[in-house]
């Protein structure tokens, strides 16, 4: 029996917005590793990268994942780079259904663009600064094989968040 569901995928794939919908369907809780890291530092992620560097962020992200993995009945929204550290694969795999939310690069760019238009203080993603599409393409090339190790892949381009959440619940 699985105790957790972890959502992985690139920025804009919908991890943070789909996780609460899945949790609602199951009566589970949500943990968002990016938010845990921000709370711990009291700073937005871009500021953590700028002040302390990516490696400090990654260490905090690893701790956030470990913390999330102590709980049962949680849906974990991860940051896009969670798959990079080999050590993260133990919690990602232990009694956890690992779900890859996949989307075309244009879809991701479009969602990120809309998100920043919606937000009062737009989320800055340091690894996507500049040409977002090119950066996402680069990250996809480097990470694809890692994301593809998920138990379930859900294509998210053409469906509403509620439908995607429903498909996840049916698939795990
Ligand atoms: C990152 C993705 C971000 C955040 C950080 C690094 C990445 O999370 O963790 O900016 O390496 O892909 P989202 O996937 O929620 O954008």
Coordinates of C-alpha atoms and ligand atoms in Angstrom, one line a residue:
X1 CA 0.0 0.0 0.0
X2 CA 1.4 3.4 -0.9
X3 CA 1.7 6.1 1.7
X4 CA 2.6 9.0 -0.4
X5 CA 2.3 10.4 -3.9
X6 CA 5.2 12.5 -5.2
X7 CA 4.8 14.7 -8.3
X8 CA 7.8 15.3 -10.4
X9 CA 8.4 17.3 -13.6
X10 CA 9.8 20.5 -15.0
X11 CA 8.7 24.0 -13.8
X12 CA 5.2 24.7 -15.2
X13 CA 4.2 21.1 -15.3
X14 CA 1.5 21.7 -12.6
X15 CA 3.0 20.0 -9.6
X16 CA 2.0 22.7 -7.1
X17 CA -1.5 23.3 -8.5
X18 CA -2.4 19.6 -9.1
X19 CA -1.1 18.3 -5.7
X20 CA -3.9 20.0 -3.6
X21 CA -6.5 18.6 -6.0
X22 CA -5.2 15.1 -5.7
X23 CA -5.0 15.5 -1.9
X24 CA -8.6 16.6 -1.8
X25 CA -9.8 13.6 -3.8
X26 CA -8.0 11.3 -1.4
X27 CA -8.5 13.2 1.9
X28 CA -4.7 13.5 2.1
X29 CA -2.4 16.5 3.0
X30 CA -0.1 18.4 0.7
X31 CA 3.5 19.1 1.2
X32 CA 5.4 21.4 -1.2
X33 CA 9.2 21.1 -0.9
X34 CA 9.8 24.6 -2.4
X35 CA 7.5 26.1 0.2
X36 CA 9.2 24.2 3.0
X37 CA 12.6 25.5 1.9
X38 CA 11.3 29.1 1.6
X39 CA 9.7 28.9 5.1
X40 CA 12.9 27.6 6.5
X41 CA 15.0 30.5 5.1
X42 CA 12.2 33.1 5.3
X43 CA 13.2 34.0 1.8
X44 CA 12.0 33.3 -1.8
X45 CA 13.9 30.7 -3.7
X46 CA 15.5 33.2 -6.1
X47 CA 16.9 35.0 -3.0
X48 CA 18.2 31.7 -1.6
X49 CA 20.0 31.0 -4.9
X50 CA 21.4 34.5 -5.0
X51 CA 22.6 34.7 -1.5
X52 CA 23.8 31.1 -0.8
X53 CA 24.0 29.4 -4.1
X54 CA 22.3 26.4 -5.7
X55 CA 24.1 23.8 -3.5
X56 CA 22.6 25.3 -0.3
X57 CA 19.2 25.3 -1.9
X58 CA 19.6 21.6 -3.0
X59 CA 20.6 20.6 0.5
X60 CA 17.6 22.3 2.0
X61 CA 15.4 20.7 -0.7
X62 CA 16.8 17.3 0.2
X63 CA 15.9 17.9 3.9
X64 CA 12.4 19.1 3.0
X65 CA 11.8 15.9 1.0
X66 CA 13.1 13.8 3.9
X67 CA 10.7 15.6 6.2
X68 CA 7.8 15.1 3.9
X69 CA 8.6 11.4 3.6
X70 CA 8.2 10.9 7.3
X71 CA 4.5 11.6 6.9
X72 CA 1.7 9.2 5.6
X73 CA -1.1 10.2 3.3
X74 CA 0.6 13.1 1.8
X75 CA 0.9 14.4 -1.8
X76 CA 4.3 15.8 -2.2
X77 CA 4.8 18.6 -4.8
X78 CA 8.5 18.7 -5.5
X79 CA 10.8 21.3 -7.2
X80 CA 11.8 20.4 -10.7
X81 CA 15.3 19.5 -9.7
X82 CA 14.5 17.0 -7.0
X83 CA 15.5 14.2 -9.3
X84 CA 19.1 15.4 -9.7
X85 CA 20.4 14.1 -6.4
X86 CA 20.7 10.3 -6.3
X87 CA 20.0 10.4 -2.5
X88 CA 16.5 11.8 -3.2
X89 CA 15.6 8.6 -5.0
X90 CA 15.3 6.6 -1.7
X91 CA 12.5 8.8 -0.3
X92 CA 10.9 9.2 -3.7
X93 CA 10.7 5.4 -4.1
X94 CA 9.8 4.3 -0.6
X95 CA 6.1 3.5 -0.3
X96 CA 5.6 6.3 -2.7
X97 CA 3.9 6.5 -6.1
X98 CA 6.1 8.6 -8.3
X99 CA 4.1 10.6 -10.9
X100 CA 5.7 12.5 -13.7
X101 CA 3.7 15.4 -15.0
X102 CA 4.8 15.9 -18.5
X103 CA 4.0 18.8 -20.9
X104 CA 5.4 20.3 -24.1
X105 CA 7.9 23.1 -23.7
X106 CA 5.4 25.6 -25.3
X107 CA 2.8 24.6 -22.7
X108 CA 5.3 25.0 -19.8
X109 CA 6.4 28.5 -21.1
X110 CA 2.8 29.5 -21.5
X111 CA 1.8 28.4 -18.0
X112 CA 4.8 30.1 -16.4
X113 CA 4.0 33.3 -18.3
X114 CA 0.4 33.2 -17.1
X115 CA 1.5 32.4 -13.6
X116 CA 3.7 35.5 -13.4
X117 CA 1.0 37.7 -14.8
X118 CA -1.4 36.4 -12.0
X119 CA 1.0 36.8 -9.1
X120 CA 1.5 40.1 -7.2
X121 CA 5.2 39.1 -6.7
X122 CA 6.0 36.8 -9.6
X123 CA 7.9 33.6 -8.7
X124 CA 11.4 34.0 -10.1
X125 CA 13.0 30.7 -11.2
X126 CA 16.7 31.3 -11.3
X127 CA 17.5 28.4 -13.6
X128 CA 15.0 29.8 -16.2
X129 CA 16.2 33.4 -16.4
X130 CA 16.6 34.7 -19.9
X131 CA 15.3 32.5 -22.7
X132 CA 12.8 30.4 -20.7
X133 CA 12.0 28.1 -23.6
X134 CA 15.7 27.4 -24.4
X135 CA 16.5 26.8 -20.7
X136 CA 13.5 24.4 -20.2
X137 CA 14.6 22.5 -23.3
X138 CA 18.1 22.2 -21.9
X139 CA 16.8 21.0 -18.5
X140 CA 14.5 18.6 -20.3
X141 CA 17.5 17.1 -22.2
X142 CA 19.5 16.7 -19.0
X143 CA 16.7 15.4 -16.8
X144 CA 14.4 13.5 -19.1
X145 CA 15.9 10.1 -18.3
X146 CA 15.4 10.8 -14.6
X147 CA 11.8 11.9 -14.9
X148 CA 11.1 8.8 -17.0
X149 CA 11.9 6.6 -14.0
X150 CA 8.5 7.6 -12.5
X151 CA 5.9 4.9 -12.0
X152 CA 3.3 6.9 -13.9
X153 CA 3.5 9.5 -16.6
X154 CA 0.6 11.9 -17.1
X155 CA 0.5 14.2 -20.1
X156 CA -1.0 17.4 -19.0
X157 CA -1.1 19.6 -22.1
X158 CA -4.7 19.3 -23.0
X159 CA -6.6 18.5 -19.8
X160 CA -8.0 20.6 -17.0
X161 CA -6.3 20.3 -13.6
X162 CA -9.3 18.5 -12.1
X163 CA -9.2 15.8 -14.8
X164 CA -5.4 15.4 -14.4
X165 CA -5.9 14.9 -10.6
X166 CA -8.6 12.3 -11.3
X167 CA -6.3 10.5 -13.7
X168 CA -3.5 10.4 -11.1
X169 CA -5.8 9.0 -8.5
X170 CA -6.9 6.3 -10.9
X171 CA -3.4 5.5 -11.9
X172 CA -1.7 5.0 -8.6
Ligands
LIG1 C1 13.9 24.2 -10.0 C2 12.5 24.3 -10.0 C3 11.8 25.1 -9.1 C4 12.6 25.4 -7.8 C5 14.0 25.9 -8.2 C6 14.8 24.9 -9.0 C7 14.6 23.3 -11.0 O1 10.6 24.5 -8.7 O2 12.7 24.3 -7.0 O3 13.8 27.2 -8.8 O4 15.8 22.9 -10.8 O5 13.9 22.8 -11.9 P1 9.3 24.4 -9.7 O6 9.5 23.1 -10.5 O7 8.1 24.3 -8.8 O8 9.3 25.5 -10.6

